[in-house]
XYZ file of C-alpha atoms in Angstrom:
760
model
C -140.498 9.748 -73.548
C -137.875 7.969 -76.073
C -139.689 4.385 -75.473
C -143.027 6.254 -76.373
C -141.755 7.866 -79.344
C -140.158 4.737 -80.577
C -143.534 2.886 -80.148
C -145.495 5.880 -82.137
C -142.501 6.012 -84.525
C -143.031 2.015 -85.203
C -146.934 2.342 -85.457
C -146.823 5.529 -87.974
C -144.074 3.399 -89.879
C -146.395 0.026 -89.790
C -149.734 1.551 -90.529
C -148.172 4.156 -92.975
C -151.331 4.498 -95.355
C -153.670 5.202 -92.042
C -151.250 7.864 -90.740
C -150.487 9.649 -94.362
C -154.622 9.514 -94.564
C -155.063 11.606 -91.535
C -152.587 13.855 -92.624
C -153.929 14.427 -95.906
C -157.676 14.671 -94.442
C -156.251 17.383 -92.473
C -155.071 19.076 -95.071
C -157.972 18.692 -96.846
C -160.203 20.019 -94.276
C -158.007 22.870 -93.237
C -158.093 23.838 -97.083
C -162.042 23.673 -97.288
C -162.258 25.843 -94.233
C -159.892 28.314 -95.383
C -161.719 28.417 -98.920
C -164.897 29.028 -97.491
C -164.239 31.080 -94.410
C -165.252 34.590 -94.242
C -162.753 37.294 -95.279
C -160.191 38.199 -92.889
C -160.127 40.743 -90.228
C -158.914 43.815 -91.223
C -155.386 44.488 -89.798
C -155.387 47.021 -86.495
C -152.627 48.204 -84.629
C -153.767 49.553 -81.489
C -151.037 49.706 -78.413
C -152.774 49.170 -75.070
C -151.836 51.221 -71.935
C -149.737 53.610 -73.971
C -150.700 57.632 -73.794
C -150.979 57.759 -77.654
C -153.734 55.273 -77.659
C -155.539 56.378 -74.899
C -155.331 59.614 -77.123
C -157.078 57.950 -80.039
C -159.584 56.084 -77.904
C -160.584 59.872 -76.581
C -161.011 61.259 -79.705
C -163.481 58.635 -80.975
C -165.766 59.487 -77.741
C -165.221 63.174 -78.055
C -165.682 63.514 -81.950
C -168.298 61.136 -82.739
C -168.602 60.379 -86.591
C -164.986 61.001 -86.602
C -162.595 58.242 -87.116
C -159.114 59.465 -85.381
C -157.078 56.270 -86.694
C -158.436 56.493 -90.006
C -155.989 56.578 -93.095
C -154.692 59.413 -94.702
C -153.005 60.691 -97.565
C -151.220 63.656 -98.746
C -151.399 64.699 -102.315
C -148.292 66.745 -102.759
C -148.198 69.506 -105.675
C -145.061 71.025 -107.025
C -144.982 73.780 -109.504
C -142.581 73.747 -112.651
C -139.587 76.199 -112.167
C -140.681 79.620 -112.487
C -144.292 79.158 -111.853
C -146.729 79.241 -108.328
C -149.291 77.007 -107.361
C -151.404 80.220 -107.488
C -151.441 80.429 -111.008
C -154.744 79.919 -112.426
C -153.893 77.230 -114.457
C -152.262 75.273 -111.769
C -154.965 76.153 -109.280
C -157.597 74.670 -111.754
C -155.777 71.535 -111.941
C -155.373 71.351 -108.375
C -158.954 71.581 -108.034
C -160.011 68.979 -110.306
C -157.667 66.621 -108.836
C -159.188 67.319 -105.279
C -162.819 67.085 -106.877
C -161.401 63.632 -108.182
C -160.108 62.678 -104.888
C -163.846 63.684 -103.286
C -165.775 61.764 -105.599
C -163.582 58.561 -106.107
C -164.291 56.617 -103.301
C -166.910 56.230 -100.908
C -164.435 55.187 -98.170
C -163.532 59.279 -98.504
C -164.040 61.139 -95.302
C -163.175 64.380 -96.320
C -160.494 66.454 -98.523
C -158.781 69.626 -97.700
C -158.469 72.079 -100.243
C -154.732 73.261 -100.484
C -156.292 76.665 -101.004
C -159.373 76.919 -98.265
C -156.483 74.941 -95.911
C -154.016 77.502 -96.739
C -151.738 74.618 -97.395
C -149.186 76.384 -99.322
C -145.233 76.665 -98.810
C -143.462 80.323 -98.663
C -142.138 80.257 -102.010
C -145.670 79.156 -103.547
C -144.577 76.030 -105.322
C -145.415 73.144 -103.121
C -149.291 72.619 -102.064
C -150.882 69.640 -100.639
C -154.340 68.342 -100.508
C -154.882 66.143 -96.748
C -157.245 63.232 -97.606
C -159.041 61.531 -94.650
C -160.464 58.051 -94.818
C -163.164 56.486 -92.942
C -161.561 52.985 -92.132
C -157.643 52.253 -91.471
C -154.905 51.940 -94.696
C -155.629 48.092 -94.046
C -159.130 48.201 -94.157
C -158.754 50.515 -97.580
C -160.300 48.836 -100.758
C -158.351 48.462 -103.960
C -160.689 50.737 -105.675
C -159.656 53.383 -103.154
C -156.306 53.102 -103.997
C -156.595 53.145 -107.518
C -159.043 56.149 -107.270
C -155.848 57.906 -105.518
C -153.617 57.041 -108.128
C -155.971 58.151 -111.001
C -156.652 61.571 -109.166
C -152.495 61.894 -109.167
C -152.368 61.439 -112.704
C -154.854 63.868 -113.395
C -152.639 66.586 -111.933
C -149.328 65.153 -113.264
C -151.290 65.564 -117.005
C -151.539 69.591 -116.346
C -147.846 69.678 -116.038
C -147.414 69.602 -112.119
C -145.262 67.194 -110.138
C -147.377 65.113 -107.877
C -146.849 62.490 -105.484
C -148.803 60.358 -102.712
C -147.592 60.116 -99.088
C -149.372 59.012 -96.073
C -150.430 55.438 -94.302
C -153.465 55.219 -97.044
C -150.840 53.517 -99.111
C -149.663 50.756 -96.792
C -149.431 47.392 -97.817
C -148.149 44.084 -96.715
C -145.110 43.160 -98.989
C -145.189 40.665 -101.654
C -142.335 38.261 -100.717
C -143.428 35.234 -102.538
C -140.604 34.695 -105.036
C -138.135 35.008 -102.094
C -139.706 32.209 -100.597
C -139.437 29.639 -103.851
C -135.756 30.989 -104.118
C -135.321 29.867 -100.253
C -136.851 26.512 -100.960
C -135.216 25.832 -104.086
C -131.963 26.214 -102.257
C -133.055 24.456 -99.451
C -133.857 21.484 -101.860
C -130.247 21.628 -103.599
C -128.797 21.607 -99.988
C -131.129 18.651 -99.196
C -129.795 16.858 -102.060
C -126.184 17.602 -101.342
C -126.746 16.350 -97.593
C -128.609 13.049 -98.445
C -127.673 12.128 -101.636
C -131.055 11.073 -102.674
C -133.789 12.507 -104.289
C -136.357 11.146 -102.114
C -134.786 11.595 -98.841
C -133.972 15.072 -99.572
C -137.880 15.693 -100.633
C -139.198 14.249 -97.581
C -138.509 17.549 -95.269
C -139.617 19.759 -98.174
C -142.676 18.050 -98.420
C -143.629 17.427 -95.246
C -142.559 21.323 -94.122
C -145.313 22.392 -96.397
C -147.955 20.277 -95.882
C -147.126 21.443 -92.133
C -147.579 25.087 -93.082
C -150.266 24.597 -95.485
C -152.231 22.817 -92.754
C -151.404 25.733 -90.538
C -151.767 28.654 -92.374
C -155.068 27.602 -93.764
C -156.558 27.120 -90.178
C -155.436 30.614 -89.427
C -157.275 31.728 -92.485
C -160.398 29.467 -91.294
C -160.373 31.017 -87.951
C -159.656 34.373 -88.539
C -163.018 35.920 -88.635
C -164.013 33.982 -85.278
C -160.924 34.667 -83.601
C -160.278 38.403 -85.003
C -156.913 37.118 -86.600
C -155.764 39.821 -88.988
C -154.478 38.913 -92.381
C -151.221 39.600 -90.867
C -151.066 37.014 -88.816
C -150.080 34.265 -91.342
C -146.424 36.088 -92.069
C -144.349 34.724 -88.936
C -146.236 31.444 -88.963
C -145.041 31.015 -92.395
C -141.549 31.893 -92.200
C -141.163 29.734 -88.966
C -143.241 26.712 -90.065
C -141.324 26.206 -92.907
C -137.818 26.840 -91.170
C -138.351 24.119 -88.319
C -140.686 21.740 -90.494
C -137.570 21.270 -92.181
C -135.160 21.116 -89.884
C -137.114 18.697 -87.396
C -137.676 16.009 -90.825
C -134.374 16.499 -91.483
C -132.956 15.650 -88.226
C -135.427 12.387 -88.229
C -134.402 11.122 -91.852
C -130.674 11.654 -90.844
C -131.104 9.429 -87.922
C -133.173 6.892 -89.678
C -130.358 6.471 -92.105
C -127.464 6.416 -89.472
C -129.958 3.303 -88.009
C -130.328 1.600 -91.240
C -126.715 1.710 -91.765
C -126.091 -0.175 -88.858
C -128.078 -2.728 -89.806
C -131.358 -2.225 -88.425
C -134.101 -3.390 -90.130
C -136.251 -0.422 -91.336
C -139.289 -0.370 -89.068
C -136.935 -0.485 -86.276
C -134.406 1.952 -87.484
C -137.692 4.112 -87.923
C -138.987 3.450 -84.398
C -135.370 4.390 -82.897
C -135.124 7.474 -84.930
C -138.406 8.732 -83.539
C -137.529 7.487 -79.813
C -133.734 9.340 -79.986
C -133.923 12.365 -82.616
C -137.788 12.512 -82.103
C -136.814 13.182 -78.393
C -134.747 16.368 -79.053
C -137.262 17.446 -82.005
C -140.123 17.576 -78.832
C -138.128 19.517 -77.075
C -136.384 21.839 -79.182
C -140.128 22.476 -80.614
C -141.091 23.396 -77.028
C -138.089 25.830 -77.151
C -139.606 27.721 -80.233
C -143.387 27.545 -78.665
C -142.049 29.107 -75.324
C -140.161 31.834 -77.523
C -143.125 32.393 -79.636
C -145.740 32.453 -76.923
C -143.324 34.711 -74.959
C -144.768 37.707 -77.143
C -147.831 37.855 -75.655
C -145.705 39.682 -72.746
C -145.066 42.693 -74.735
C -148.794 43.156 -75.136
C -149.169 44.301 -78.579
C -152.243 42.367 -79.791
C -150.386 42.308 -83.472
C -147.402 40.654 -82.087
C -149.464 38.331 -79.486
C -151.595 37.121 -82.572
C -148.606 36.087 -84.667
C -146.713 34.454 -81.637
C -149.483 31.986 -80.976
C -150.037 31.612 -84.644
C -146.643 30.689 -84.950
C -146.492 28.610 -82.104
C -149.332 26.314 -83.355
C -147.848 25.782 -86.379
C -144.675 24.769 -84.906
C -146.403 22.223 -82.899
C -147.826 21.033 -86.351
C -144.140 20.637 -87.868
C -143.679 18.452 -84.403
C -146.443 16.086 -84.728
C -145.502 16.002 -88.611
C -142.061 15.125 -87.839
C -143.265 12.226 -85.347
C -145.772 10.250 -87.303
C -145.983 11.364 -90.896
C -142.047 11.354 -91.532
C -141.693 7.462 -90.335
C -144.792 6.797 -92.668
C -143.738 8.504 -95.587
C -140.234 6.588 -94.909
C -141.936 3.347 -95.168
C -143.636 4.134 -98.459
C -139.665 5.397 -99.702
C -138.287 2.484 -98.893
C -134.492 1.676 -99.700
C -135.010 4.717 -101.917
C -134.427 7.021 -99.182
C -131.004 6.056 -98.778
C -128.055 6.947 -101.207
C -127.195 5.453 -104.306
C -124.157 3.442 -102.877
C -125.908 2.119 -99.806
C -128.384 0.793 -102.153
C -125.678 -1.051 -104.722
C -123.867 -2.528 -101.428
C -126.856 -4.652 -100.021
C -130.082 -4.727 -99.216
C -130.860 -2.033 -96.434
C -132.158 -3.310 -93.066
C -131.157 -6.783 -93.971
C -127.452 -6.860 -94.772
C -127.134 -3.263 -93.462
C -123.825 -3.585 -92.581
C -122.418 -3.848 -96.240
C -123.855 -0.414 -96.862
C -122.753 1.093 -93.260
C -119.778 3.265 -95.704
C -122.276 4.691 -98.152
C -124.092 6.962 -95.690
C -121.647 9.645 -95.742
C -121.817 11.422 -92.719
C -123.618 8.918 -90.476
C -121.118 6.465 -89.413
C -122.252 4.189 -86.329
C -119.431 5.893 -84.173
C -116.240 4.388 -84.876
C -113.744 6.671 -86.391
C -110.704 6.123 -88.386
C -108.611 3.921 -85.668
C -111.417 1.525 -86.562
C -111.106 1.481 -90.395
C -113.644 3.789 -90.964
C -112.922 7.223 -92.505
C -113.387 10.345 -90.104
C -115.603 12.849 -91.630
C -115.553 16.812 -91.728
C -116.965 17.299 -88.567
C -114.847 14.248 -86.613
C -112.004 16.263 -87.973
C -113.023 19.831 -86.512
C -113.933 18.465 -83.439
C -110.751 17.050 -82.576
C -109.289 20.448 -83.603
C -111.365 22.135 -81.152
C -110.655 19.528 -78.450
C -106.944 19.961 -79.274
C -106.901 24.074 -79.304
C -110.008 24.582 -77.054
C -108.936 28.342 -75.652
C -107.620 29.420 -78.724
C -111.080 28.413 -80.693
C -113.080 29.818 -77.366
C -111.108 33.282 -77.377
C -111.297 33.658 -80.964
C -115.094 33.225 -81.604
C -116.209 35.339 -78.565
C -113.668 37.876 -79.021
C -114.514 37.879 -83.223
C -118.507 38.189 -82.109
C -117.468 40.717 -79.336
C -116.234 43.134 -81.964
C -119.096 42.789 -84.183
C -121.125 43.642 -81.546
C -119.817 46.709 -80.541
C -122.229 48.510 -83.069
C -124.905 47.484 -80.566
C -124.098 49.946 -78.201
C -125.476 52.605 -80.194
C -128.534 51.040 -81.107
C -131.612 53.313 -81.672
C -134.988 52.063 -82.086
C -138.077 53.809 -84.071
C -140.596 52.803 -86.408
C -140.661 53.145 -90.149
C -142.118 56.183 -92.127
C -142.261 57.297 -95.547
C -138.626 58.727 -94.910
C -137.389 55.317 -94.838
C -138.986 53.919 -98.131
C -137.124 53.631 -101.516
C -136.076 57.116 -102.896
C -138.201 55.616 -105.971
C -141.135 55.764 -104.579
C -144.079 58.387 -104.471
C -144.253 58.004 -100.927
C -140.594 59.037 -100.424
C -140.626 61.731 -103.052
C -143.850 63.215 -101.344
C -142.152 63.115 -97.878
C -139.023 65.138 -99.481
C -141.308 67.633 -101.315
C -143.216 68.330 -97.988
C -139.764 68.558 -96.144
C -138.277 70.883 -98.627
C -141.684 73.117 -99.065
C -142.778 73.310 -95.324
C -139.524 71.815 -93.035
C -138.694 68.585 -91.732
C -141.109 67.945 -88.954
C -143.877 68.673 -91.223
C -144.125 65.112 -92.293
C -144.618 63.762 -88.510
C -147.120 66.416 -86.654
C -147.879 65.803 -83.181
C -151.553 65.812 -82.117
C -152.550 67.081 -78.682
C -155.818 66.338 -77.083
C -157.022 68.564 -74.200
C -159.550 67.197 -71.967
C -161.291 69.726 -70.133
C -164.290 67.411 -68.510
C -162.409 67.326 -65.096
C -160.924 71.095 -64.923
C -160.781 72.524 -61.177
C -163.734 75.031 -60.796
C -163.199 78.292 -62.550
C -161.130 76.734 -65.327
C -162.076 76.085 -68.803
C -161.058 73.792 -71.295
C -160.096 77.207 -73.680
C -158.027 78.598 -71.022
C -156.118 75.292 -70.755
C -155.921 74.657 -74.418
C -154.801 78.199 -74.664
C -152.079 77.663 -71.780
C -150.857 74.983 -73.243
C -150.752 76.205 -76.824
C -148.335 79.216 -75.360
C -145.973 76.683 -73.270
C -145.541 74.488 -76.131
C -144.597 77.300 -78.371
C -141.922 78.265 -75.794
C -140.491 74.455 -76.112
C -137.315 73.652 -78.165
C -137.683 72.175 -81.466
C -141.137 73.494 -82.276
C -141.987 75.144 -85.155
C -145.476 75.407 -85.523
C -148.691 75.401 -82.792
C -151.802 75.227 -84.418
C -154.762 76.957 -82.965
C -157.002 74.783 -80.841
C -160.474 73.423 -82.249
C -163.366 72.025 -79.822
C -165.696 69.425 -80.027
C -169.523 70.148 -79.675
C -169.624 69.555 -75.996
C -166.859 72.235 -75.515
C -165.158 69.898 -73.076
C -162.243 68.784 -75.545
C -159.509 70.311 -77.490
C -157.427 69.577 -80.215
C -154.251 70.841 -81.425
C -151.302 70.224 -83.917
C -147.468 70.695 -82.990
C -144.991 70.808 -86.063
C -141.185 70.179 -84.820
C -138.381 71.460 -86.444
C -137.109 67.946 -86.425
C -137.977 64.851 -89.041
C -140.592 62.306 -87.014
C -137.718 59.475 -86.815
C -135.055 62.127 -85.151
C -133.549 62.028 -81.500
C -135.018 65.733 -81.371
C -138.280 64.931 -82.305
C -138.847 62.119 -79.714
C -137.371 64.359 -76.955
C -140.146 66.855 -77.716
C -142.802 64.416 -77.361
C -141.432 63.676 -73.887
C -141.041 67.183 -73.028
C -144.457 68.258 -74.172
C -145.755 65.655 -71.911
C -144.041 66.819 -68.918
C -144.936 70.329 -69.768
C -148.974 68.991 -69.774
C -148.503 66.964 -66.602
C -147.695 70.398 -64.940
C -150.443 72.016 -66.188
C -152.648 69.109 -65.216
C -151.996 70.079 -61.803
C -153.095 73.808 -61.994
C -155.879 73.361 -64.084
C -157.351 69.806 -63.940
C -157.348 69.468 -67.572
C -155.119 66.700 -68.791
C -153.250 66.841 -72.057
C -152.236 63.957 -74.006
C -150.148 63.471 -77.084
C -151.058 61.384 -80.058
C -150.644 60.956 -83.848
C -148.376 58.479 -85.886
C -144.976 60.162 -84.708
C -146.041 59.819 -80.838
C -147.526 56.478 -81.702
C -143.749 55.354 -82.506
C -142.236 56.918 -79.988
C -144.504 54.918 -77.471
C -144.157 51.936 -79.331
C -140.433 51.726 -79.292
C -140.495 52.746 -75.765
C -143.127 49.828 -74.875
C -141.003 47.593 -76.632
C -137.794 48.527 -75.070
C -139.294 48.265 -72.002
C -140.803 44.439 -72.737
C -137.264 43.308 -73.716
C -135.801 42.723 -70.275
C -138.967 40.517 -69.186
C -139.098 38.897 -72.371
C -135.503 37.970 -72.207
C -135.921 36.800 -68.738
C -139.048 34.746 -69.293
C -137.927 33.018 -72.436
C -134.353 32.143 -71.290
C -135.370 31.221 -68.138
C -138.031 28.832 -69.006
C -135.802 27.233 -71.331
C -132.786 27.127 -69.149
C -134.985 24.681 -67.076
C -136.245 22.841 -69.775
C -132.871 22.206 -70.860
C -131.701 21.509 -67.432
C -134.214 18.474 -67.995
C -133.460 17.504 -71.519
C -129.239 17.342 -70.449
C -129.470 16.725 -67.056
C -126.967 19.333 -66.382
C -126.688 22.869 -65.092
C -123.453 24.037 -66.879
C -124.752 23.078 -70.526
C -128.267 25.087 -70.435
C -126.277 28.022 -68.935
C -123.462 27.327 -71.791
C -126.633 27.489 -74.348
C -128.359 30.566 -73.034
C -124.872 32.574 -72.863
C -124.186 31.622 -76.457
C -127.586 32.832 -77.648
C -127.021 36.111 -76.178
C -123.803 36.741 -77.548
C -124.823 35.434 -81.108
C -128.122 37.870 -80.838
C -126.419 40.898 -79.847
C -123.524 40.260 -82.669
C -126.350 40.185 -84.928
C -127.844 43.169 -83.690
C -124.678 44.890 -84.064
C -124.191 44.108 -87.534
C -127.743 45.196 -88.290
C -126.555 48.778 -86.572
C -123.379 48.896 -88.516
C -125.010 47.945 -92.184
C -128.866 49.850 -91.636
C -128.181 52.797 -88.986
C -124.459 53.556 -89.624
C -124.538 52.540 -93.415
C -121.740 49.769 -93.645
C -121.704 47.964 -96.732
C -125.073 49.463 -97.394
C -124.336 49.688 -101.184
C -123.836 45.660 -100.893
C -127.326 44.653 -99.384
C -129.179 47.625 -101.466
C -130.068 50.148 -98.418
C -130.768 53.022 -99.497
C -131.622 55.168 -96.774
C -129.956 54.516 -93.249
C -131.815 55.498 -90.107
C -133.383 54.256 -86.945
C -133.309 50.363 -86.570
C -137.224 49.249 -86.266
C -138.555 48.913 -82.563
C -139.810 45.299 -83.045
C -136.416 44.117 -84.592
C -134.442 43.094 -80.912
C -137.728 41.216 -79.404
C -138.173 39.727 -82.954
C -134.723 38.604 -83.187
C -134.662 37.247 -79.771
C -138.098 35.246 -80.522
C -137.091 33.686 -83.732
C -133.400 33.009 -83.481
C -133.616 31.917 -79.873
C -136.085 29.248 -80.722
C -133.677 28.270 -84.011
C -130.638 28.244 -81.981
C -131.916 25.795 -79.231
C -132.650 23.739 -82.319
C -129.560 23.216 -83.141
C -128.056 23.142 -79.490
C -130.366 19.978 -78.512
C -129.865 18.233 -81.628
C -125.845 18.751 -81.168
C -125.738 18.258 -77.719
C -128.402 15.524 -77.146
C -125.769 13.551 -79.488
C -123.040 13.978 -77.550
C -125.092 13.456 -74.374
C -126.237 10.168 -75.643
C -122.613 9.141 -76.014
C -121.537 10.254 -72.732
C -124.213 8.090 -71.128
C -123.633 5.148 -72.954
C -119.822 4.872 -71.874
C -117.973 7.422 -73.656
C -115.503 9.951 -72.455
C -116.469 13.572 -72.221
C -113.798 14.161 -75.140
C -114.876 10.887 -77.192
C -118.859 11.941 -76.682
C -118.074 15.338 -78.277
C -116.583 14.011 -81.215
C -119.275 11.854 -81.425
C -122.051 14.558 -81.550
C -120.131 16.303 -84.417
C -119.501 13.321 -86.224
C -123.390 12.191 -86.097
C -124.901 15.851 -86.413
C -122.349 18.376 -87.356
C -123.174 17.833 -91.173
C -126.842 18.024 -90.695
C -127.075 21.003 -88.530
C -124.577 23.059 -90.868
C -127.336 21.850 -93.352
C -130.358 22.967 -91.677
C -128.177 26.126 -91.015
C -127.543 26.611 -94.663
C -131.269 26.263 -95.373
C -132.326 28.663 -92.698
C -129.648 31.457 -93.778
C -130.741 30.773 -97.518
C -134.473 31.095 -96.678
C -133.926 34.582 -94.717
C -131.457 36.135 -96.901
C -133.865 35.688 -99.642
C -135.595 38.728 -98.094
C -132.981 41.050 -98.146
C -133.494 41.535 -101.728
C -137.395 43.167 -101.099
C -137.932 46.712 -101.803
C -139.067 47.202 -98.517
C -136.167 48.563 -96.194
C -138.153 46.556 -93.049
C -138.438 43.283 -94.823
C -134.846 43.755 -95.998
C -133.746 44.526 -92.237
C -135.618 41.534 -91.164
C -134.244 39.050 -93.933
C -130.640 40.175 -93.019
C -130.814 40.278 -89.217
C -132.282 36.525 -88.947
C -129.759 35.507 -91.696
C -126.801 36.586 -90.026
C -127.848 35.749 -86.597
C -128.571 32.216 -87.747
C -124.469 32.150 -88.950
C -123.344 33.372 -86.036
C -125.283 30.994 -83.914
C -124.537 27.957 -86.230
C -121.180 28.359 -87.375
C -119.771 30.382 -84.228
C -121.409 29.458 -81.093
C -122.695 25.905 -81.857
C -119.701 24.908 -83.754
C -117.189 26.638 -81.891
C -117.903 27.727 -78.700
C -119.845 24.964 -77.615
C -117.457 22.375 -78.307
C -114.058 24.650 -77.116
C -116.252 24.962 -73.737
C -117.317 21.286 -73.111
C -113.588 20.439 -73.886
C -112.983 22.835 -70.950
C -115.508 21.860 -68.789
C -114.753 17.775 -69.458
C -117.059 15.678 -66.860
C -118.369 18.445 -65.101
C -120.113 19.865 -68.153
C -122.530 16.972 -67.253
C -122.747 17.628 -63.428
C -125.949 17.838 -61.502
C -126.522 18.046 -58.089
C -128.146 15.214 -56.465
C -130.762 17.156 -54.901
C -131.726 18.368 -58.127
C -131.487 15.124 -59.996
C -134.353 13.928 -57.852
C -136.392 17.188 -58.461
C -136.249 17.091 -62.013
C -138.139 14.304 -64.318
C -136.228 11.923 -66.414
C -137.809 12.211 -69.839
C -134.561 9.901 -71.155
C -133.946 12.247 -74.602
C -130.963 10.423 -74.906
C -132.720 6.683 -75.339
C -130.924 4.979 -72.452
C -134.124 3.555 -70.869
C -135.151 2.585 -74.647
C -131.826 1.196 -75.374
C -132.052 -1.133 -71.734
C -135.444 -2.477 -72.706
C -134.198 -3.329 -76.303
C -131.173 -4.850 -74.812
C -133.689 -6.918 -72.439
C -135.761 -8.293 -75.297
C -133.165 -9.205 -78.249
C -129.509 -10.178 -78.667
C -127.089 -8.441 -80.374
C -124.794 -5.443 -80.055
C -127.174 -3.412 -77.873
C -127.548 -6.175 -75.460
C -123.930 -6.506 -75.059
C -122.949 -2.795 -74.863
C -125.938 -2.708 -71.975
C -124.249 -5.120 -70.144
C -121.124 -3.383 -70.152
C -120.616 -0.826 -67.473
C -120.460 2.515 -68.625
C -117.271 4.379 -68.495
C -118.795 7.565 -66.607
């Protein structure tokens, strides 16, 4: 592989105008396709295989003309102190608001009048109007949302307190400003790392091009492939992250090759042949993690994972072709000013070697070269491997302790910031009608296959009676039947709030009770509604976590065995990743569930951790963690194969890779940390979780645990059974075959080194 990529890098450098033109053309075609494509499909949230989804599907069949999963809104009215909602003036104001809601949008299906539906609290001060829409919350037009807000203003003008809740107001949070901040910080880090504006700009430019092509392609294909508007969210985040990383590593290796005196075209070829090989396999680990999301069998996650994986493939291809082409255009300007002043780079490159900070040719201070921070840290770890290993592992273990109390759930209006109308409506309903009123359960009784002599009415009556006797049940409404008379619906209001453990237990208790009734009557009862759907999603994600981990880690383990020609190095990489993810989950639980340091991170409401968080973190962080592992350890493997002793190889890997890996990690942390400032609690949680996970993995696992373990293992770290050596393909990531081939065709340092026996 290294030989093929070497030739590709030289070709891209030499034919740079042609290569650049191809990528510009692809960007233009994707942009035109996105601009002329039909509107994206509306987002849908279906969970195949769950009871809640089966109940929704049954309602669509048995109650034609109704949209069981359509958006709903609750307009909550609160009378001033000393007044009642039955006062004539207040009642007239509510009726005007209800009329405005009914006539405000063609997407409205029906509006339940509070006085007709008896939706008044016991104290008479709170009432609500239920608005049902024909479409889902993501399909609601801006005009419909504006009409909802305008109707609420009419009630406020009459002196009532009016707040609006429900999923009709759901929207994708805007994060454009935070992305700009992340890119700005990335630019600063790259300038500090490279000491040249041109070199710093290349990773940013190519990452933006890759994301532009990926997201534009997703938009262009959204109608054809039924991709929703949220599909590009993860693609943008991951594409930007890996795009910068991959370009960063190849540009860094190119500068190191030039510093060793090679012609620029030769340096580009060697950079792509060596660092590019690492890019390919790092990209494959990310793709495996993202494609593996299909295991969860949630369509939205599957589409997001596949789209993001496609963007990663584009980032890899850009790093292998467009980066060497742009380096050809940049010339000496891609090097630091000291290197340009020291001599003509690529011609008398030996003179410029000292000018490339942190990218020395492998010699240390004993050979007259000043060691960098990576060198000094690696030697420190080699002197005290046990102390460093225990400190890092124990520290991560302590941080991971809160993860043992992890509670999963999905967000509702109760997790919204306290200054939002959704949260205010949620609190008003809780105060007026009880905590469980915000998360009613819907029971669907299917009597079509009832036993002889049994009717759906008798089955529904028995369900209502037995459910009323369960713990944590506040209200069970009378059943309503469809026109065919074979299906009934009942609503159950829990005593506890929707996201509580008690409500989740109630869902399971109702289902157990329904199973017993079904055996006696033949009429099955399904539990659904937003709260039940959240319970099912959490359970589905929880059940999928172990298979997902096994698939992703297992495939990546095999891939890393091929890369490193070792059994213990991939095992160490996988165990280190698991340690960093569990520690990150512990930190998330401590902040967002327990409330530690909540004021520092702007967490207004603690509660269960988003159900998708563990799998989301595993997928994203695993890919980035393996990036750092591949780039750092591949350089160590390369040094070891070329004859250095195990300890020397660790130092060499850190000398060349620590600075760049650190820069890549700081960039990723900055990008993800920018999302902590979001007003949406879930976005805030994702930003914090990913930022802290990258910090743990890059600086504690890869920078401390990895060198300490390699120091303790010594030569055995690179052990591979002979029978396995014959089975595994030799992909030559470290470039040994390339080095031998080049040594056979040219004289010089490489030829001399190739003739020396390796000290292995």
